[in-house]
Amino acid sequence: MSDNEVTLTIDGKSVTVPKGTKVVDAAKRIDVEIPVFCYHEKIGPLGCCRMCLVEVEKMPKLMTACTMDVAPDMVVKTTTDKVVKGQKGVLEFTLLNHPLDCPVCDKGGECPLQDNTFKYGAPDTRMEFHRANNAKATPLSPVITIDRERCIACQRCTAYSERIEQDSALVMLNRGFHNEVGTFNNEPYNTRFSGNVIDICPVGALTNTEFRFKARTWDLTNTETLCAHCGCNCNITMGTRLNEFMRIEARPNDAVDDGWICDKGRWGHNFMHSKNKITTARENSVGDGKPTSFPVLPHNCTIEDAAGKVAQAFKKIAEEHGPESVGFIGSPYGTNEENYLYQKFFRHGLGSNNIDHKSYQDTPGLPVSHYGVEQVETSNVVLLIASDPTEELPILDLRIKKAVTACGTRLVSLNDQKIALDRYSSQSLQYKVGCEAQAIDTLTHGLARELGEPAPAKDADQSGISAEDMKSLVETVRTSMKICVVYNPSALSGEAVFGVKRLLKMIAKVPTMECGAIPAAPMTNALGAMDMGLLPDFYPGGLSMSDQEEIKKQWGEKAPTGTGLSALEMIARAEKGELKALLVHRSNPVMDFPGGLRVTEALKKLDLLVVHDMLETETAKLANLVLPSNGPGYDEGTTTNIGGRVQARKKALETTQAPDWKIINLMLNVLGDETNYRRVSDVTEEIACRVPGYQEISKRSVGKTGCNREPISSADESVSDKSVQAGKGKDGSLRLRIATFLFAHDKILDASSKLAHHFQPSTAHFNEKDAARLGIQDGNTVLLSAENINLEAIARVDNRCQSGGVVVPRVSDEQGVNGLIGADGGTAWVQVRKV
Amino acid sequence: MSGFTFSAEQEKEIENIFAKYPFKKSAMLPLLTLVQRAERRVSPEAMVAISKKMDCSPAYVQSVMSFYTMYHAEKVGKYMILFCINISCQLNGCDKLLEYTAKKLGIKVGETTPDEKFTLHREECLALCTEAPMMRINDTYYGDLTEQRIGQILDSLD
Amino acid sequence: MTQILFKNINMKDLHTMKVYEEQGGYRSLKKAFAQKPEEIVEAVKASGLRGRGGAGFPTGLKWSFLAKDVFPRYLCCNADESEPGTCKDRELMLKNPHMLIEGMILCAYACRIETGYIYLRGEFHDLNFIMEKALEDAYAKGYLGKNILGSGFNLDIYTHLGAGAYICGEESALLNSLEGERGEPRMKPPFPAVEGLYAKPTVVNNVETLCVVPYIVNEGAEKYASLGTEKSKGTKLVSVSGHVKKPGNYEVVLGTPIREIIYDLAGGIRDGNKLKAFIPGGSSVPMLPADQVDVSYDYESLAAAGTMLGSGAMIVIDDSVNIVETTLRLISFYMHESCGKCTPCREGTRWLYQIVEKIMQNKGQLDYIEKMEDICDNMNMKAFCPLADACVSPVVSSIKYFRSDYEEYFKNVPVGSV
């Protein structure tokens, strides 16, 4: 037993636990149940409900097990007459003014108050007076209903708001018997993580409005699956009944979500039953009579038939025009299995390396450890680069707040815009929009000089960060001992991502430094897509195209070894008529890629465009043929989160529609591949065999809480000639930064979304200097133009970025903000004028 | 929500308040008191203004504000009468005197006169038990109350 | 009788620096600064001084519990005098504010504290002016501020007003309130001496307690300890209120018989009535019936009699009163002042109120008394802070000594009404 452990006795059983453990948690270890209402392991002790009374030897009065730290040789008793009387008394008080509406309460069947009363309470009540008549069901927000009569004032929810979400939006109002949970001036409780209060409410006071009166909890089929919105891959339980969606709840996994989910994860599920869902294979009529090599589909053709025809058509085009004439734009939202099979279809089946899934630059692998999300808590410093977790990866936001406020972690950030987490950081440095590469290099060089590594004597840094600030950041990084670098590759322009990798290499050179990184792209499975080789220059598992010998060894003599086209290059080739056929899986280049109208024009020039997606998109409209993809809720497979954790997404809802992996399997069969996967785990098994880093991944190892994949080897990042230098803007134009907004009104959160109340108008955020120069005042309507596209927005003069830039949060598809960026994917320069 | 701004004088006072404490958060009660005394209530708009000063959520301000009995959401009269009804005053006949006071003002306990001159509240022990029965009007304590004395006091206030 | 705190209490202009100094005010500082801080702590320990706010915890011991070598530390003077029946601190501060400041300086020096706050209940706005003026004068004289009297010791004292909450008299709730939070009590441990104001070591002492310190420093611990009984040293201010001829604050040597306090100092029961009961230490302590009037007024004797000395408020009740009325008023008080944080207090106080109210409406049932006792047992020592226990005190003691007063109401229950 170490000095940090304590041995005590609970109900005659000895237990050894770490110092600082609460008695109630120590008891759990030896299966002694101490009932609680207010205590929640993640929130910490409150001492409000008094349910956990226990007797402790040498203490005259009953103690609350949730507030008491264990002590050596402590003797705790939980079943003595004194305890039993105390528990009964507390329960009687708790139930005194609690309505007995259990028969119609949504919490019924999973209610700690019911359970504790059943186990520890008296069979009847001595209360014979009027119970308090507090307000019954009233909306706390459009998605949460509060029943103040059922509230037992345990303060779990308000403590959650204060300690976990840390915005104190939900508070205790009034005093004493008139205590109530509420918000400021009865405004809706509309935070990013509000729904967690439903999960933690120990009674039926806070309920999920959409689930109210829909089903009894014991009638639900609960599927332990994953949220598919962002790269965190939080664990959720999806409740369904008779194949109908009922609700989503958090399913705690400390390695991923720490027990919480964001509101998008909980309520952003309408896409599963959207009217825009693609449910059949269809051929679009080609209005302009352009030639198509695609045979006309028979009426009512099955998805399987359509898939077969797609494969034949691609095969034909590849044979006629060469493998370089076909391409694939895959999805950072697809599962590993789908992504793996598609790259196999194109590489193995068609011999093409024209495979990609993104419009920014990145390569697989890290030169340092790949940290899991939980490592944020144990790092001394977290360095955020171009990352805005609050909007991009919400659960990471909570984890960082926890690290800073409870674990002594220091947060520092390098970004081109102000972010919500700045209030937690000890240093937030802002570089000018588009100047990330310079800022990062300056940091790397600063470190190099401290370490005596080769570096320019001085940096002519034009990024807008003062030498003094940079020096201080260098010092923070250098002396951190353990640092976790969180960077968002999708928010880095040009080749800045390679700068980050050089920085990581440099940090790793600091003596005794523990350095890890989290590549924090916001998309569900961005990491998995790279791991699965949805890249023009890498085979799965980070196998570089330059390693031809290994490729041939692994993938056969016929495996293509020439670097393929990136997604943006494919579009460019299509524009020139050189790319003939393109398959787009769960991606919407028309809306999401830079290039604006040019993307549409380019895609129209293709001989064959096939879109395999779950929802109708602008790209699907242009397609010759559309295949349905099941998507989250209905699909199954694994995804790899930002921390490298591979977890299983399971299907909660049945559909007769063929799953994506089966469709791709069929397509492979048409090309002569005889593999016949019976279930998705067969694909997972093949991944384990063929993808370095995934050897240990199996249905079993992934289980309920996931399994970390091994690090992917890192390619040499020092050379890259692929960078696109941002040109000079015209006089007076501003560099555009498109920011992520969590509740964007897009295909996923459509107009019927439960979260529509979060939608924001289009805004453009200016530095006051630019605003003054352009004569713009806060609240003015402005027009941003570039690439023949105009975007109207409300001006906000809030210094969100340095002068010379403008930040536009992507708030809706309608806004079409990506169209402002040039087709080369470089930094966009926009002209701004007041309307 | 706008509509409330601190006057220049109040801003000065707020600075002095902040100077008393090593942490800003301690200024919460003094700021609420400042507003209550100036506005005779703490309006939602004022809570927003305070939350900005304090760098906290307006909900938090309301949470604190609603805990303490000296802050009022509804505007109180020019003269706030806190009539002690606790034990020592009870033993000395405060109940009848309170009734008398209410009648004299023409309102019920807890109400404000239509001209917004007086608000009459029942109050717990105010620490003048040796001169019970007692009441506090604004910042002044009045002990050894009788009907006659109450009448004189109320009449003397304009 | 020896007067320490009230020696010159009614002297004209005692609240001014001039008069206070003429009476020997602030002379303890030089004496104190000539000693090591620890010596002052030892002297206070030796004096036997116990906290005068209600809990009666030995003051010197409290000071010695401060977390070692953790700075800054804070001193909070608890001037949230709200315990029903208690009004001694108000009189002390109103008439002799410098005595408190002098006591705070000594305490701060002894405990190596450089910042002090006087937490006044919000209703003491008038006292706030008096204290602020006194502080200003003390700064002007160099008794506060940097390098006090050339000692190298620095101290700033500020006043802080509450805003109407009895619970803020509980030391940890007071700290929350001073930090701008709801006045809900804090979890203990950690105790304020370890993690108090702003999570730093903090001394929280009552006004009266701090006012005693100059005497101990000037006259010596022994002299103070020579007063009173074996375990109750020194003098105590007693606020005598209720049905007495001469209500007022009186300073008595601990160990004085209660009879003397009620009959000699306060002039006895008025209107020709007889003593029925008295609450010896503020509303939170059990009441005693008239036949216990010879109990001596000190910590141990009152404990032996089943009650407490508390804050030193002697509430005297004559035989014209039915105790149930008084009890209901006190339950109502605790119900109003319960912060609502914990279940037994929030729910129990209201339930008791409902029951006693019913009894007073002649609608009680015979098993109500038994039920009340059981509810009290379920509240007692099971709540987050002692407020629930305080509510239980008058209920249990009134049943114990005046059950017949309850039965009066049951006699009148109309037949068949329940």
Coordinates of N, CA, C and O in Angstrom, one line a residue, chain C residues 95-215:
Chain C
K95 N -21.6 52.4 20.4 CA -21.0 53.3 21.4 C -19.5 53.3 21.6 O -18.9 54.2 22.1
N96 N -19.0 52.2 21.2 CA -17.5 52.0 21.4 C -16.8 51.3 20.2 O -16.2 50.3 20.4
P97 N -16.9 51.9 19.0 CA -16.4 51.2 17.8 C -14.9 51.0 17.9 O -14.4 50.0 17.3
H98 N -14.1 51.9 18.6 CA -12.7 51.7 18.6 C -12.2 50.5 19.4 O -11.2 50.0 19.1
M99 N -13.0 50.1 20.3 CA -12.7 48.9 21.1 C -12.6 47.7 20.2 O -11.7 46.9 20.3
L100 N -13.5 47.6 19.2 CA -13.5 46.5 18.3 C -12.3 46.6 17.4 O -11.6 45.6 17.1
I101 N -12.0 47.8 16.9 CA -10.9 48.0 16.0 C -9.6 47.6 16.7 O -8.7 46.9 16.2
E102 N -9.5 48.1 18.0 CA -8.3 47.7 18.8 C -8.2 46.2 18.9 O -7.1 45.6 18.7
G103 N -9.3 45.6 19.2 CA -9.3 44.1 19.3 C -8.9 43.4 18.0 O -8.1 42.5 18.0
M104 N -9.4 44.0 16.9 CA -9.0 43.4 15.6 C -7.6 43.5 15.3 O -6.9 42.6 14.8
I105 N -7.0 44.7 15.7 CA -5.6 44.9 15.4 C -4.7 43.9 16.2 O -3.8 43.3 15.6
L106 N -5.1 43.7 17.4 CA -4.4 42.7 18.3 C -4.5 41.3 17.7 O -3.5 40.6 17.6
C107 N -5.7 40.9 17.3 CA -5.9 39.6 16.8 C -5.1 39.4 15.5 O -4.4 38.4 15.3
A108 N -5.2 40.5 14.6 CA -4.5 40.4 13.3 C -3.0 40.3 13.6 O -2.3 39.5 12.9
Y109 N -2.5 41.1 14.5 CA -1.0 41.0 14.8 C -0.7 39.6 15.3 O 0.3 39.0 14.9
A110 N -1.5 39.1 16.2 CA -1.2 37.8 16.8 C -1.2 36.7 15.8 O -0.5 35.7 15.8
C111 N -2.1 36.8 14.8 CA -2.3 35.8 13.8 C -1.6 36.1 12.5 O -1.8 35.4 11.5
R112 N -0.8 37.2 12.4 CA 0.0 37.6 11.2 C -1.0 37.7 10.0 O -0.9 37.2 9.0
I113 N -2.0 38.6 10.3 CA -3.0 38.9 9.3 C -2.9 40.3 8.9 O -2.6 41.2 9.7
E114 N -3.0 40.6 7.6 CA -2.9 41.9 7.1 C -4.1 42.6 6.6 O -4.2 43.7 6.1
T115 N -5.2 41.7 6.5 CA -6.5 42.3 6.0 C -7.6 41.8 6.9 O -7.7 40.6 7.2
G116 N -8.4 42.7 7.3 CA -9.6 42.3 8.1 C -10.9 42.9 7.5 O -10.9 44.0 6.9
Y117 N -11.9 42.2 7.7 CA -13.2 42.7 7.3 C -14.2 42.6 8.5 O -14.1 41.7 9.3
I118 N -15.0 43.6 8.6 CA -16.1 43.6 9.6 C -17.4 43.3 8.8 O -17.8 44.2 8.0
Y119 N -17.9 42.1 9.0 CA -19.1 41.8 8.3 C -20.3 42.2 9.1 O -20.6 41.5 10.1
L120 N -20.9 43.3 8.7 CA -22.1 43.8 9.4 C -23.3 43.3 8.8 O -23.4 43.3 7.5
R121 N -24.3 42.9 9.5 CA -25.5 42.6 8.9 C -26.1 43.8 8.1 O -25.8 44.9 8.5
G122 N -26.7 43.5 7.0 CA -27.1 44.6 6.1 C -28.0 45.7 6.8 O -27.9 46.8 6.4
E123 N -28.7 45.3 7.8 CA -29.6 46.2 8.4 C -28.8 47.2 9.3 O -29.3 48.3 9.7
F124 N -27.5 46.9 9.6 CA -26.7 47.8 10.4 C -26.1 48.9 9.5 O -24.9 49.2 9.7
H125 N -26.8 49.5 8.6 CA -26.3 50.5 7.7 C -25.8 51.7 8.6 O -24.8 52.3 8.3
D126 N -26.5 52.0 9.6 CA -26.2 53.1 10.5 C -24.8 52.8 11.2 O -24.0 53.7 11.3
L127 N -24.6 51.6 11.6 CA -23.4 51.3 12.3 C -22.2 51.3 11.3 O -21.1 51.6 11.7
N128 N -22.5 51.0 10.0 CA -21.5 51.0 9.0 C -20.8 52.4 9.0 O -19.6 52.5 8.9
F129 N -21.7 53.5 9.1 CA -21.1 54.8 9.1 C -20.2 55.0 10.3 O -19.1 55.6 10.2
I130 N -20.7 54.6 11.4 CA -19.9 54.8 12.7 C -18.6 54.0 12.6 O -17.5 54.5 12.9
M131 N -18.6 52.8 12.1 CA -17.4 52.0 12.0 C -16.5 52.6 11.0 O -15.3 52.6 11.2
E132 N -17.0 53.1 9.9 CA -16.1 53.6 8.8 C -15.4 54.9 9.3 O -14.3 55.1 9.1
K133 N -16.2 55.7 10.1 CA -15.6 56.9 10.6 C -14.5 56.5 11.6 O -13.4 57.1 11.6
A134 N -14.8 55.5 12.5 CA -13.8 55.1 13.4 C -12.5 54.5 12.7 O -11.4 54.8 13.2
L135 N -12.8 53.8 11.7 CA -11.6 53.2 10.9 C -10.8 54.4 10.3 O -9.6 54.4 10.4
E136 N -11.5 55.4 9.8 CA -10.8 56.5 9.2 C -9.9 57.2 10.2 O -8.8 57.5 10.0
D137 N -10.5 57.4 11.4 CA -9.7 58.0 12.5 C -8.5 57.1 12.9 O -7.5 57.7 13.2
A138 N -8.7 55.8 12.9 CA -7.6 54.9 13.3 C -6.5 55.0 12.3 O -5.3 54.9 12.6
Y139 N -6.9 55.1 11.0 CA -5.9 55.2 9.9 C -5.1 56.5 10.1 O -3.9 56.5 10.1
A140 N -5.9 57.6 10.4 CA -5.3 58.9 10.6 C -4.3 58.9 11.7 O -3.2 59.6 11.7
K141 N -4.6 58.1 12.7 CA -3.7 58.0 13.9 C -2.5 57.1 13.7 O -1.7 56.9 14.6
G142 N -2.6 56.3 12.6 CA -1.5 55.4 12.3 C -1.7 54.1 13.0 O -0.8 53.2 13.2
Y143 N -2.9 53.8 13.5 CA -3.2 52.5 14.2 C -3.5 51.5 13.1 O -3.6 50.3 13.4
L144 N -3.8 51.9 11.9 CA -4.1 51.0 10.8 C -3.3 51.5 9.6 O -2.8 52.6 9.6
G145 N -3.1 50.6 8.7 CA -2.3 51.0 7.5 C -1.0 50.3 7.5 O -0.8 49.2 8.1
K146 N 0.0 51.0 6.9 CA 1.3 50.4 6.8 C 2.2 50.7 8.0 O 2.0 51.8 8.6
N147 N 3.0 49.7 8.4 CA 3.9 49.9 9.5 C 3.3 50.6 10.7 O 3.7 51.7 11.2
I148 N 2.4 49.9 11.3 CA 1.6 50.5 12.4 C 2.5 50.8 13.6 O 3.2 49.9 14.1
L149 N 2.5 52.1 14.0 CA 3.3 52.6 15.2 C 4.8 52.1 15.0 O 5.4 51.8 16.0
G150 N 5.3 52.0 13.8 CA 6.7 51.7 13.6 C 7.0 50.2 13.8 O 8.2 49.8 13.9
S151 N 6.0 49.4 14.0 CA 6.2 48.0 14.3 C 6.6 47.2 13.1 O 7.0 46.0 13.2
G152 N 6.4 47.7 11.9 CA 6.6 46.9 10.7 C 5.3 46.1 10.4 O 5.3 45.4 9.3
F153 N 4.3 46.2 11.2 CA 3.1 45.4 11.0 C 2.1 46.2 10.2 O 1.9 47.4 10.5
N154 N 1.5 45.6 9.2 CA 0.6 46.3 8.3 C -0.8 45.7 8.5 O -0.9 44.5 8.6
L155 N -1.8 46.5 8.5 CA -3.2 46.0 8.6 C -4.2 47.0 8.0 O -4.1 48.2 8.2
D156 N -5.0 46.4 7.1 CA -6.1 47.2 6.6 C -7.4 46.5 7.1 O -7.5 45.3 7.1
I157 N -8.3 47.3 7.5 CA -9.7 46.8 7.9 C -10.7 47.5 7.1 O -10.7 48.7 6.9
Y158 N -11.7 46.7 6.5 CA -12.8 47.2 5.8 C -14.1 46.8 6.4 O -14.1 45.7 7.0
T159 N -15.1 47.5 6.1 CA -16.4 47.0 6.5 C -17.1 46.4 5.3 O -16.8 46.7 4.2
H160 N -18.0 45.5 5.6 CA -18.7 44.8 4.5 C -20.1 44.6 5.0 O -20.3 44.0 6.1
L161 N -21.1 45.0 4.2 CA -22.5 44.9 4.7 C -23.1 43.7 4.1 O -23.0 43.4 2.8
G162 N -23.8 42.9 4.9 CA -24.6 41.8 4.4 C -25.9 42.4 3.8 O -26.0 43.6 3.5
A163 N -26.9 41.5 3.6 CA -28.1 42.1 2.9 C -29.4 41.3 3.4 O -30.3 41.2 2.6
G164 N -29.4 40.9 4.6 CA -30.6 40.2 5.2 C -30.6 38.7 5.0 O -31.2 38.2 4.1
A165 N -29.9 38.1 5.9 CA -29.9 36.6 6.0 C -29.3 36.2 7.3 O -28.1 36.4 7.5
Y166 N -30.1 35.6 8.2 CA -29.6 35.2 9.5 C -28.5 34.2 9.3 O -27.6 34.2 10.1
I167 N -28.6 33.3 8.3 CA -27.6 32.2 8.2 C -26.2 32.7 8.0 O -25.2 32.1 8.3
C168 N -26.1 34.0 7.6 CA -24.7 34.5 7.4 C -24.0 34.7 8.7 O -22.8 35.1 8.7
G169 N -24.7 34.5 9.8 CA -24.0 34.6 11.1 C -23.2 33.3 11.3 O -22.3 33.3 12.1
E170 N -23.5 32.2 10.6 CA -22.8 31.0 10.6 C -21.5 31.3 9.9 O -21.5 31.9 8.8
E171 N -20.3 31.0 10.5 CA -19.1 31.5 9.9 C -18.8 31.2 8.5 O -18.3 32.0 7.7
S172 N -19.1 30.0 8.0 CA -18.8 29.6 6.7 C -19.8 30.3 5.7 O -19.4 30.6 4.6
A173 N -21.0 30.4 6.1 CA -22.0 31.2 5.3 C -21.6 32.6 5.2 O -21.7 33.2 4.1
L174 N -21.0 33.1 6.3 CA -20.5 34.5 6.3 C -19.4 34.7 5.2 O -19.4 35.7 4.5
L175 N -18.5 33.7 5.2 CA -17.4 33.8 4.2 C -18.0 33.7 2.8 O -17.5 34.5 1.9
N176 N -18.9 32.8 2.5 CA -19.5 32.8 1.2 C -20.2 34.1 0.9 O -20.0 34.6 -0.3
S177 N -20.9 34.7 1.8 CA -21.5 36.0 1.6 C -20.5 37.1 1.3 O -20.7 37.9 0.4
L178 N -19.4 37.0 2.0 CA -18.3 38.0 1.8 C -17.7 37.8 0.5 O -17.1 38.8 -0.1
E179 N -17.7 36.6 0.0 CA -17.2 36.4 -1.3 C -18.2 36.6 -2.4 O -17.9 36.3 -3.6
G180 N -19.3 37.2 -2.1 CA -20.3 37.5 -3.1 C -21.2 36.4 -3.5 O -21.8 36.4 -4.6
E181 N -21.3 35.4 -2.7 CA -22.1 34.3 -3.0 C -23.4 34.3 -2.2 O -23.6 35.1 -1.3
R182 N -24.3 33.3 -2.5 CA -25.4 33.1 -1.6 C -24.9 32.6 -0.3 O -23.9 31.9 -0.2
G183 N -25.5 33.1 0.8 CA -25.0 32.8 2.1 C -25.4 31.4 2.6 O -25.9 31.2 3.6
E184 N -25.0 30.4 1.7 CA -25.2 29.0 2.2 C -23.9 28.6 2.9 O -22.8 29.0 2.5
P185 N -24.1 27.8 4.0 CA -22.9 27.3 4.7 C -22.0 26.5 3.8 O -22.5 25.9 2.8
R186 N -20.7 26.4 4.2 CA -19.8 25.6 3.4 C -19.6 24.2 4.1 O -19.8 24.1 5.3
M187 N -19.1 23.3 3.4 CA -18.7 22.0 3.9 C -17.5 22.1 4.8 O -16.6 22.9 4.5
K188 N -17.6 21.4 5.9 CA -16.4 21.4 6.9 C -16.1 20.0 7.2 O -17.0 19.2 7.5
P189 N -14.8 19.6 7.2 CA -13.7 20.4 6.8 C -13.7 20.7 5.3 O -14.5 20.1 4.6
P190 N -12.9 21.6 4.9 CA -11.9 22.4 5.6 C -12.6 23.5 6.5 O -13.5 24.1 6.0
F191 N -12.0 23.7 7.6 CA -12.5 24.8 8.5 C -11.8 26.1 8.1 O -10.8 26.1 7.4
P192 N -12.5 27.2 8.4 CA -11.9 28.5 8.0 C -10.5 28.7 8.4 O -9.7 29.4 7.6
A193 N -10.0 28.1 9.5 CA -8.6 28.3 9.9 C -7.7 27.8 8.8 O -6.5 28.2 8.7
V194 N -8.2 26.8 8.1 CA -7.3 26.2 7.0 C -7.7 26.8 5.7 O -6.8 27.3 4.9
E195 N -8.9 26.8 5.3 CA -9.4 27.4 4.0 C -10.6 28.2 4.3 O -11.7 27.7 4.4
G196 N -10.4 29.5 4.5 CA -11.5 30.3 4.8 C -11.8 31.3 3.7 O -12.1 30.9 2.6
L197 N -11.7 32.6 4.0 CA -12.0 33.6 3.0 C -11.0 33.4 1.8 O -9.8 33.3 2.0
Y198 N -11.5 33.4 0.6 CA -10.7 33.2 -0.6 C -9.8 32.0 -0.5 O -8.7 31.9 -1.0
A199 N -10.3 31.0 0.2 CA -9.6 29.7 0.4 C -8.3 29.9 1.2 O -7.4 29.0 1.1
K200 N -8.2 31.0 1.9 CA -7.0 31.2 2.7 C -7.3 31.1 4.2 O -8.5 31.2 4.6
P201 N -6.3 30.8 5.1 CA -6.5 30.7 6.5 C -7.2 31.9 7.0 O -6.8 33.1 6.7
T202 N -8.3 31.7 7.8 CA -9.1 32.9 8.2 C -9.6 32.7 9.6 O -9.9 31.6 10.1
V203 N -9.5 33.8 10.4 CA -10.1 33.8 11.7 C -11.4 34.5 11.6 O -11.5 35.6 11.1
V204 N -12.4 33.8 12.1 CA -13.7 34.5 12.2 C -14.1 34.6 13.7 O -14.2 33.6 14.4
N205 N -14.2 35.8 14.2 CA -14.6 36.0 15.6 C -15.7 37.0 15.7 O -15.8 38.0 14.9
N206 N -16.5 36.8 16.7 CA -17.6 37.7 17.1 C -17.1 39.1 17.6 O -16.0 39.1 18.1
V207 N -17.9 40.1 17.5 CA -17.5 41.4 17.9 C -17.1 41.4 19.4 O -16.0 41.9 19.7
E208 N -17.9 40.8 20.2 CA -17.7 40.9 21.7 C -16.4 40.2 22.0 O -15.6 40.6 22.8
T209 N -16.1 39.0 21.3 CA -14.9 38.3 21.5 C -13.7 39.2 21.3 O -12.7 39.2 22.1
L210 N -13.7 39.8 20.1 CA -12.5 40.7 19.8 C -12.4 41.9 20.7 O -11.3 42.3 21.0
C211 N -13.5 42.4 21.2 CA -13.5 43.5 22.1 C -12.8 43.2 23.5 O -12.3 44.0 24.2
V212 N -12.8 41.9 23.8 CA -12.2 41.5 25.1 C -10.6 41.5 25.0 O -9.9 41.7 26.0
V213 N -10.1 41.3 23.7 CA -8.7 41.1 23.6 C -7.8 42.3 24.2 O -6.8 42.0 24.8
P214 N -8.2 43.6 23.9 CA -7.4 44.7 24.5 C -7.2 44.5 26.0 O -6.1 44.7 26.6
Y215 N -8.3 44.1 26.7 CA -8.2 43.9 28.1 C -7.2 42.9 28.5 O -6.3 43.0 29.4

